[in-house]
């Protein structure tokens, strides 16, 4: 028995063939209304509103975009479904010795039905002389009977018959109760699928690759606008607090700067320890005070002078860490280099500037 899983190309062709058919039909409708496919370049239909002409074009392009977007997933799904069918027919063995009710000939397995709610697989057997009906069997050999169809008008029982006229199969359902008749005709001409032309594939399938639907594009624009707004807000804050003007000295520059400051105040041997490179850089320092200042005075002077000196930079003294013992002082400085940190520094500088200008005005 033939396998269900086919070559990869088969699934791609199936999908593309269907896409081409759908889009060609839509295109036909649009053209029939006298609307150009490309509203931007081709003359419009003067009898229809612009909105209407736009809507049809959008509908067409949306369909193309969606078909292109869903292609990969749909093809994977089809392949998986067929692979699953192959696993089922490998797992379940068809019943043997099935005979035709009419001529008692041994029937041949002609296909499967997959009805998961009834049985993972059902086997369809055919009489070699084509006597009807076919037999549908469960894997254990029991026969499966399709539910009886009922009259759509009165729910009465139906008498069904079929007749083949050359390549057309005519099926007739007649209601025993009300006489309602339904006739269905099926074209049995073997349809050989024509190969897909390069032009069609290019225009209807590849042409929509990576394109977005109208709604998706609108969403993109909205998101972009939102991003711009956030960016603008950030820029405004940066400007308001002069973030770009905050001094950003490196570790050796800060060390030099503080060494000089400390020496001017009579301290000696200022030096940095190894920096702690966490989310914020924190560095321990040590310095010695050989003067006769008291511990309190020494600590106070150090805190005040270092804090003032670092104020215009993105470095801050961690005041709580400063400790004095027998002329030997340790403490830590911290760097606020991230956006949040810079904003905090910017705000501090701005608030002091405000206060300064207030004091200046009052002093004038
Ligand atoms: Zn038979
Ligand atoms: Zn009826």
CSV table of C-alpha atoms and ligand atoms in Angstrom, one decimal:
chain,number,residue,atom,x,y,z
A,1,UNK,CA,0.0,0.0,0.0
A,2,UNK,CA,1.2,3.5,-0.9
A,3,UNK,CA,2.5,5.6,1.9
A,4,UNK,CA,0.7,8.7,2.9
A,5,UNK,CA,3.8,10.8,3.4
A,6,UNK,CA,4.7,12.3,0.1
A,7,UNK,CA,7.7,14.2,-1.2
A,8,UNK,CA,8.2,17.6,0.4
A,9,UNK,CA,7.6,19.3,-3.0
A,10,UNK,CA,4.1,17.8,-3.1
A,11,UNK,CA,3.0,19.8,0.0
A,12,UNK,CA,4.6,23.0,-1.1
A,13,UNK,CA,2.8,22.6,-4.5
A,14,UNK,CA,-0.5,21.9,-2.8
A,15,UNK,CA,-0.2,25.0,-0.7
A,16,UNK,CA,1.0,27.3,-3.5
A,17,UNK,CA,-1.6,25.9,-5.9
A,18,UNK,CA,-4.4,26.7,-3.4
A,19,UNK,CA,-2.9,30.2,-2.7
A,20,UNK,CA,-2.7,30.9,-6.5
A,21,UNK,CA,-6.3,29.8,-6.9
A,22,UNK,CA,-7.6,31.9,-4.0
A,23,UNK,CA,-5.8,35.0,-5.1
A,24,UNK,CA,-6.7,34.6,-8.8
A,25,UNK,CA,-10.3,34.4,-7.8
A,26,UNK,CA,-10.0,37.6,-5.7
A,27,UNK,CA,-8.2,39.3,-8.5
A,28,UNK,CA,-10.9,38.3,-10.9
A,29,UNK,CA,-13.6,39.9,-8.6
A,30,UNK,CA,-11.6,43.1,-8.3
A,31,UNK,CA,-11.1,43.3,-12.0
A,32,UNK,CA,-14.7,42.5,-12.7
A,33,UNK,CA,-15.7,45.6,-10.7
A,34,UNK,CA,-13.4,47.7,-12.8
A,35,UNK,CA,-11.0,48.3,-9.9
A,36,UNK,CA,-7.3,48.5,-10.5
A,37,UNK,CA,-5.1,46.1,-8.5
A,38,UNK,CA,-2.7,48.8,-7.8
A,39,UNK,CA,-4.6,51.8,-6.7
A,40,UNK,CA,-1.5,53.9,-6.5
A,41,UNK,CA,-0.5,53.6,-10.1
A,42,UNK,CA,-3.6,52.6,-12.2
A,43,UNK,CA,-6.7,54.5,-13.0
A,44,UNK,CA,-9.6,54.1,-10.6
A,45,UNK,CA,-13.2,53.2,-11.2
A,46,UNK,CA,-15.1,56.5,-11.1
A,47,UNK,CA,-18.3,54.8,-10.2
A,48,UNK,CA,-17.0,53.4,-6.9
A,49,UNK,CA,-15.9,55.2,-3.7
A,50,UNK,CA,-12.2,55.4,-3.1
A,51,UNK,CA,-12.7,53.6,0.2
A,52,UNK,CA,-14.5,50.7,-1.4
A,53,UNK,CA,-11.7,50.4,-4.0
A,54,UNK,CA,-9.1,50.6,-1.2
A,55,UNK,CA,-10.9,48.0,0.9
A,56,UNK,CA,-10.9,45.4,-1.9
A,57,UNK,CA,-7.2,46.0,-2.6
A,58,UNK,CA,-6.4,45.7,1.1
A,59,UNK,CA,-8.4,42.5,1.4
A,60,UNK,CA,-6.5,41.0,-1.5
A,61,UNK,CA,-3.1,42.0,-0.2
A,62,UNK,CA,-4.0,40.8,3.3
A,63,UNK,CA,-4.9,37.4,2.0
A,64,UNK,CA,-1.6,37.2,0.1
A,65,UNK,CA,0.3,38.2,3.2
A,66,UNK,CA,-1.5,35.7,5.4
A,67,UNK,CA,-1.1,32.9,3.0
A,68,UNK,CA,2.7,33.6,2.8
A,69,UNK,CA,2.9,33.9,6.6
A,70,UNK,CA,1.1,30.6,7.3
A,71,UNK,CA,2.8,28.6,4.6
A,72,UNK,CA,5.5,27.0,6.6
A,73,UNK,CA,3.4,26.0,9.5
A,74,UNK,CA,0.6,24.6,7.3
A,75,UNK,CA,3.0,22.5,5.3
A,76,UNK,CA,4.6,21.1,8.5
A,77,UNK,CA,1.2,20.2,9.8
A,78,UNK,CA,0.2,18.3,6.6
A,79,UNK,CA,3.4,16.4,6.6
A,80,UNK,CA,3.0,15.5,10.3
A,81,UNK,CA,-0.6,14.3,9.7
A,82,UNK,CA,0.5,12.1,6.8
A,83,UNK,CA,3.4,10.7,8.8
A,84,UNK,CA,1.0,9.9,11.6
A,85,UNK,CA,-1.3,8.1,9.2
A,86,UNK,CA,1.7,6.0,8.1
A,87,UNK,CA,2.5,5.1,11.7
A,88,UNK,CA,-1.1,4.0,12.2
A,89,UNK,CA,-1.2,1.8,9.2
A,90,UNK,CA,2.1,0.2,10.2
A,91,UNK,CA,0.7,-0.4,13.7
A,92,UNK,CA,-2.7,-1.8,12.8
A,93,UNK,CA,-2.9,-4.9,10.7
A,94,UNK,CA,-5.8,-5.1,8.2
A,95,UNK,CA,-8.3,-8.0,8.7
A,96,UNK,CA,-7.8,-10.9,6.3
A,97,UNK,CA,-10.3,-13.0,4.3
A,98,UNK,CA,-12.9,-10.4,3.6
A,99,UNK,CA,-15.5,-11.5,1.1
A,100,UNK,CA,-17.9,-9.7,-1.2
A,101,UNK,CA,-21.6,-10.1,-0.2
A,102,UNK,CA,-22.6,-10.2,-3.8
A,103,UNK,CA,-20.1,-12.6,-5.5
A,104,UNK,CA,-18.3,-13.9,-2.5
A,105,UNK,CA,-14.9,-13.0,-4.1
A,106,UNK,CA,-12.0,-12.0,-1.8
A,107,UNK,CA,-12.2,-8.2,-1.4
A,108,UNK,CA,-9.1,-6.1,-1.7
A,109,UNK,CA,-7.9,-3.4,0.7
A,110,UNK,CA,-8.4,-0.1,-1.2
A,111,UNK,CA,-7.8,2.5,1.5
A,112,UNK,CA,-8.2,3.7,5.0
A,113,UNK,CA,-10.4,6.1,6.9
A,114,UNK,CA,-9.1,8.0,9.9
A,115,UNK,CA,-11.9,8.8,12.3
A,116,UNK,CA,-10.1,9.3,15.7
A,117,UNK,CA,-13.4,9.4,17.6
A,118,UNK,CA,-14.4,5.9,16.2
A,119,UNK,CA,-11.2,4.1,15.6
A,120,UNK,CA,-7.6,5.2,14.9
A,121,UNK,CA,-7.9,3.5,11.5
A,122,UNK,CA,-10.7,1.9,9.5
A,123,UNK,CA,-9.9,-0.4,6.5
A,124,UNK,CA,-11.8,0.0,3.3
A,125,UNK,CA,-12.3,-3.1,1.2
A,126,UNK,CA,-13.4,-3.3,-2.4
A,127,UNK,CA,-14.8,-6.1,-4.5
A,128,UNK,CA,-12.5,-6.9,-7.6
A,129,UNK,CA,-15.7,-6.8,-9.7
A,130,UNK,CA,-16.6,-3.5,-8.1
A,131,UNK,CA,-19.8,-4.7,-6.4
A,132,UNK,CA,-21.1,-2.1,-4.0
A,133,UNK,CA,-21.1,-1.4,-1.2
A,134,UNK,CA,-17.5,-1.4,-0.1
A,135,UNK,CA,-16.8,-2.8,3.3
A,136,UNK,CA,-15.4,-0.7,6.0
A,137,UNK,CA,-13.8,-2.7,8.8
A,138,UNK,CA,-12.3,-2.1,12.2
A,139,UNK,CA,-8.8,-3.6,12.9
A,140,UNK,CA,-10.5,-6.5,14.7
A,141,UNK,CA,-12.6,-7.4,11.6
A,142,UNK,CA,-15.9,-5.9,12.8
A,143,UNK,CA,-17.7,-4.0,10.2
A,144,UNK,CA,-18.3,-0.3,10.5
A,145,UNK,CA,-21.6,1.1,9.3
A,146,UNK,CA,-21.9,4.8,8.5
A,147,UNK,CA,-24.7,6.5,10.4
A,148,UNK,CA,-27.9,6.5,8.3
A,149,UNK,CA,-28.4,9.8,6.6
A,150,UNK,CA,-31.9,11.3,7.1
A,151,UNK,CA,-34.1,13.5,5.0
A,152,UNK,CA,-33.2,17.1,5.5
A,153,UNK,CA,-36.8,18.2,5.3
A,154,UNK,CA,-38.7,15.7,7.5
A,155,UNK,CA,-35.9,13.5,9.0
A,156,UNK,CA,-37.4,10.5,7.3
A,157,UNK,CA,-35.5,7.5,6.0
A,158,UNK,CA,-33.8,7.8,2.6
A,159,UNK,CA,-33.5,5.5,-0.3
A,160,UNK,CA,-30.2,6.1,-2.0
A,161,UNK,CA,-29.1,5.0,-5.4
A,162,UNK,CA,-26.2,5.9,-7.7
A,163,UNK,CA,-25.6,5.8,-11.4
A,164,UNK,CA,-22.5,6.4,-13.4
A,165,UNK,CA,-22.8,8.1,-16.7
A,166,UNK,CA,-19.4,8.1,-18.4
A,167,UNK,CA,-17.3,10.3,-16.1
A,168,UNK,CA,-20.1,11.6,-14.0
A,169,UNK,CA,-21.4,9.8,-10.9
A,170,UNK,CA,-25.0,10.7,-10.1
A,171,UNK,CA,-26.2,10.1,-6.5
A,172,UNK,CA,-29.8,10.2,-5.7
A,173,UNK,CA,-31.4,10.4,-2.2
A,174,UNK,CA,-35.2,10.0,-2.1
A,175,UNK,CA,-37.1,10.4,1.1
A,176,UNK,CA,-39.5,7.5,1.8
A,177,UNK,CA,-41.7,9.7,3.9
A,178,UNK,CA,-42.1,13.0,2.0
A,179,UNK,CA,-40.6,12.2,-1.4
A,180,UNK,CA,-38.0,14.9,-1.2
A,181,UNK,CA,-35.2,14.2,-3.7
A,182,UNK,CA,-31.6,15.3,-3.5
A,183,UNK,CA,-29.4,14.7,-6.5
A,184,UNK,CA,-25.6,15.2,-6.3
A,185,UNK,CA,-23.4,14.9,-9.3
A,186,UNK,CA,-19.7,14.1,-9.0
A,187,UNK,CA,-17.2,14.6,-11.8
A,188,UNK,CA,-15.0,11.6,-12.0
A,189,UNK,CA,-12.7,12.8,-14.7
A,190,UNK,CA,-9.2,12.2,-13.4
A,191,UNK,CA,-7.9,15.7,-12.9
A,192,UNK,CA,-4.3,15.9,-13.6
A,193,UNK,CA,-2.9,18.7,-11.7
A,194,UNK,CA,-1.1,21.1,-14.0
A,195,UNK,CA,2.4,22.1,-12.9
A,196,UNK,CA,2.5,25.6,-11.3
A,197,UNK,CA,4.0,28.2,-13.6
A,198,UNK,CA,7.0,30.2,-12.6
A,199,UNK,CA,5.1,33.4,-13.2
A,200,UNK,CA,2.2,32.4,-10.9
A,201,UNK,CA,4.4,31.3,-8.1
A,202,UNK,CA,6.4,34.4,-8.3
A,203,UNK,CA,3.4,36.7,-8.4
A,204,UNK,CA,1.1,35.1,-5.9
A,205,UNK,CA,3.4,33.2,-3.5
A,206,UNK,CA,6.9,34.7,-3.5
A,207,UNK,CA,5.5,38.2,-4.1
A,208,UNK,CA,4.0,38.2,-0.7
A,209,UNK,CA,6.9,36.8,1.2
A,210,UNK,CA,7.7,39.0,4.3
A,211,UNK,CA,4.8,41.2,3.6
A,212,UNK,CA,2.4,42.2,6.3
A,213,UNK,CA,-1.4,42.7,6.5
A,214,UNK,CA,-2.8,46.1,6.7
A,215,UNK,CA,-3.6,45.7,10.4
A,216,UNK,CA,-0.1,44.3,11.1
A,217,UNK,CA,1.4,47.3,9.4
A,218,UNK,CA,-0.8,49.7,11.4
A,219,UNK,CA,0.3,48.0,14.6
A,220,UNK,CA,4.0,48.3,13.6
A,221,UNK,CA,3.5,52.0,13.0
A,222,UNK,CA,1.7,52.4,16.3
A,223,UNK,CA,4.6,50.6,18.1
A,224,UNK,CA,7.2,52.7,16.3
A,225,UNK,CA,5.3,55.9,17.4
A,226,UNK,CA,5.3,54.6,20.9
A,227,UNK,CA,9.0,53.9,20.8
A,228,UNK,CA,9.7,57.4,19.4
A,229,UNK,CA,7.6,58.8,22.3
A,230,UNK,CA,9.6,56.9,24.9
A,231,UNK,CA,12.8,58.0,23.2
A,232,UNK,CA,11.7,61.6,23.0
A,233,UNK,CA,10.7,61.5,26.7
A,234,UNK,CA,14.2,60.1,27.5
A,235,UNK,CA,15.8,62.9,25.5
A,236,UNK,CA,13.7,65.5,27.2
A,237,UNK,CA,14.7,64.2,30.7
A,238,UNK,CA,18.4,64.0,29.6
A,239,UNK,CA,18.2,67.7,28.5
A,240,UNK,CA,16.2,68.8,31.5
A,241,UNK,CA,18.8,67.4,33.9
A,242,UNK,CA,21.8,68.1,31.8
A,243,UNK,CA,22.7,64.4,31.9
A,244,UNK,CA,25.3,64.8,29.2
A,245,UNK,CA,27.1,67.5,31.2
A,246,UNK,CA,27.7,65.3,34.3
A,247,UNK,CA,31.4,64.7,34.7
A,248,UNK,CA,32.4,61.1,34.1
A,249,UNK,CA,35.9,60.6,35.3
A,250,UNK,CA,37.5,57.1,35.1
A,251,UNK,CA,38.7,55.2,38.2
A,252,UNK,CA,42.4,56.4,37.9
A,253,UNK,CA,41.2,60.0,37.3
A,254,UNK,CA,39.0,59.9,40.4
A,255,UNK,CA,41.9,58.4,42.4
A,256,UNK,CA,44.2,61.2,41.3
A,257,UNK,CA,41.6,63.8,41.9
A,258,UNK,CA,41.0,62.6,45.5
A,259,UNK,CA,44.7,62.1,46.2
A,260,UNK,CA,45.3,65.8,45.3
A,261,UNK,CA,42.3,66.9,47.4
A,262,UNK,CA,43.4,64.9,50.4
A,263,UNK,CA,47.0,66.2,50.3
A,264,UNK,CA,45.7,69.8,50.2
A,265,UNK,CA,43.9,69.1,53.4
A,266,UNK,CA,46.9,67.5,55.2
A,267,UNK,CA,45.9,63.8,54.7
A,268,UNK,CA,48.5,61.4,53.3
A,269,UNK,CA,48.7,58.0,51.5
A,270,UNK,CA,45.3,58.2,49.8
A,271,UNK,CA,44.7,55.0,47.7
A,272,UNK,CA,42.0,52.9,46.1
A,273,UNK,CA,41.6,49.2,46.7
A,274,UNK,CA,40.4,46.7,44.1
A,275,UNK,CA,37.1,47.9,42.5
A,276,UNK,CA,34.0,45.8,43.0
A,277,UNK,CA,32.6,45.6,39.4
A,278,UNK,CA,29.0,44.9,40.2
A,279,UNK,CA,25.9,46.5,38.8
A,280,UNK,CA,27.5,49.7,40.2
A,281,UNK,CA,31.2,50.0,40.5
A,282,UNK,CA,32.1,50.4,44.2
A,283,UNK,CA,35.7,51.1,45.4
A,284,UNK,CA,37.1,51.0,48.9
A,285,UNK,CA,39.7,53.6,49.6
A,286,UNK,CA,42.1,54.2,52.6
A,287,UNK,CA,43.8,57.4,53.7
A,288,UNK,CA,45.8,58.5,56.7
A,289,UNK,CA,45.5,61.7,58.8
A,290,UNK,CA,48.8,62.5,60.6
A,291,UNK,CA,47.5,65.8,62.0
A,292,UNK,CA,46.2,66.4,65.5
A,293,UNK,CA,42.6,66.6,64.4
A,294,UNK,CA,40.2,64.6,66.5
A,295,UNK,CA,38.5,61.5,65.0
A,296,UNK,CA,35.2,63.5,64.7
A,297,UNK,CA,36.9,66.5,63.0
A,298,UNK,CA,38.9,64.3,60.6
A,299,UNK,CA,35.9,62.3,59.5
A,300,UNK,CA,33.7,65.3,59.1
A,301,UNK,CA,36.3,67.2,57.0
A,302,UNK,CA,36.9,64.2,54.8
A,303,UNK,CA,33.2,63.5,54.2
A,304,UNK,CA,32.4,67.2,53.4
A,305,UNK,CA,35.4,67.7,51.1
A,306,UNK,CA,35.1,64.4,49.1
A,307,UNK,CA,31.3,64.9,48.8
A,308,UNK,CA,31.8,68.4,47.4
A,309,UNK,CA,34.6,67.4,45.1
A,310,UNK,CA,32.7,64.5,43.6
A,311,UNK,CA,29.4,66.4,43.3
A,312,UNK,CA,29.6,67.4,39.6
A,313,UNK,CA,30.7,63.8,38.7
A,314,UNK,CA,28.8,60.6,38.6
A,315,UNK,CA,30.7,59.4,41.6
A,316,UNK,CA,29.4,59.6,45.1
A,317,UNK,CA,31.0,59.0,48.5
A,318,UNK,CA,29.1,56.4,50.6
A,319,UNK,CA,29.0,58.4,53.7
A,320,UNK,CA,28.0,55.5,56.0
A,321,UNK,CA,31.1,53.5,55.1
A,322,UNK,CA,33.6,56.1,56.3
A,323,UNK,CA,35.3,55.0,59.5
A,324,UNK,CA,38.3,56.5,61.4
A,325,UNK,CA,40.6,54.6,63.7
A,326,UNK,CA,43.9,55.9,65.1
A,327,UNK,CA,44.4,58.2,62.1
A,328,UNK,CA,43.6,55.5,59.6
A,329,UNK,CA,40.4,56.2,57.6
A,330,UNK,CA,38.6,53.9,55.2
A,331,UNK,CA,35.5,54.4,53.1
A,332,UNK,CA,33.8,53.6,49.8
A,333,UNK,CA,32.9,55.6,46.7
A,334,UNK,CA,30.3,54.4,44.2
A,335,UNK,CA,29.8,55.1,40.5
A,336,UNK,CA,26.3,55.8,39.1
A,337,UNK,CA,26.9,55.2,35.4
A,338,UNK,CA,23.6,53.6,34.4
A,339,UNK,CA,20.6,55.7,33.1
A,340,UNK,CA,18.8,55.6,36.4
A,341,UNK,CA,21.9,56.6,38.3
A,342,UNK,CA,22.7,59.4,36.0
A,343,UNK,CA,19.2,60.7,36.3
A,344,UNK,CA,19.5,60.6,40.1
A,345,UNK,CA,22.8,62.6,39.9
A,346,UNK,CA,21.3,65.0,37.4
A,347,UNK,CA,18.4,65.7,39.7
A,348,UNK,CA,20.8,66.3,42.7
A,349,UNK,CA,22.9,68.7,40.7
A,350,UNK,CA,19.8,70.6,39.4
A,351,UNK,CA,18.3,70.9,42.9
A,352,UNK,CA,21.5,72.4,44.3
A,353,UNK,CA,21.8,74.8,41.3
A,354,UNK,CA,18.3,75.9,42.0
A,355,UNK,CA,19.0,76.5,45.7
A,356,UNK,CA,22.3,78.4,44.7
A,357,UNK,CA,20.5,80.7,42.3
A,358,UNK,CA,17.8,81.3,45.0
A,359,UNK,CA,20.5,82.2,47.5
A,360,UNK,CA,22.3,84.5,44.9
A,361,UNK,CA,19.0,86.3,44.2
A,362,UNK,CA,18.4,86.8,47.9
A,363,UNK,CA,21.9,88.1,48.4
A,364,UNK,CA,21.7,90.6,45.6
B,1,LIG,ZN1,-18.3,-8.9,-5.8
B,2,LIG,ZN1,-38.6,13.7,3.9
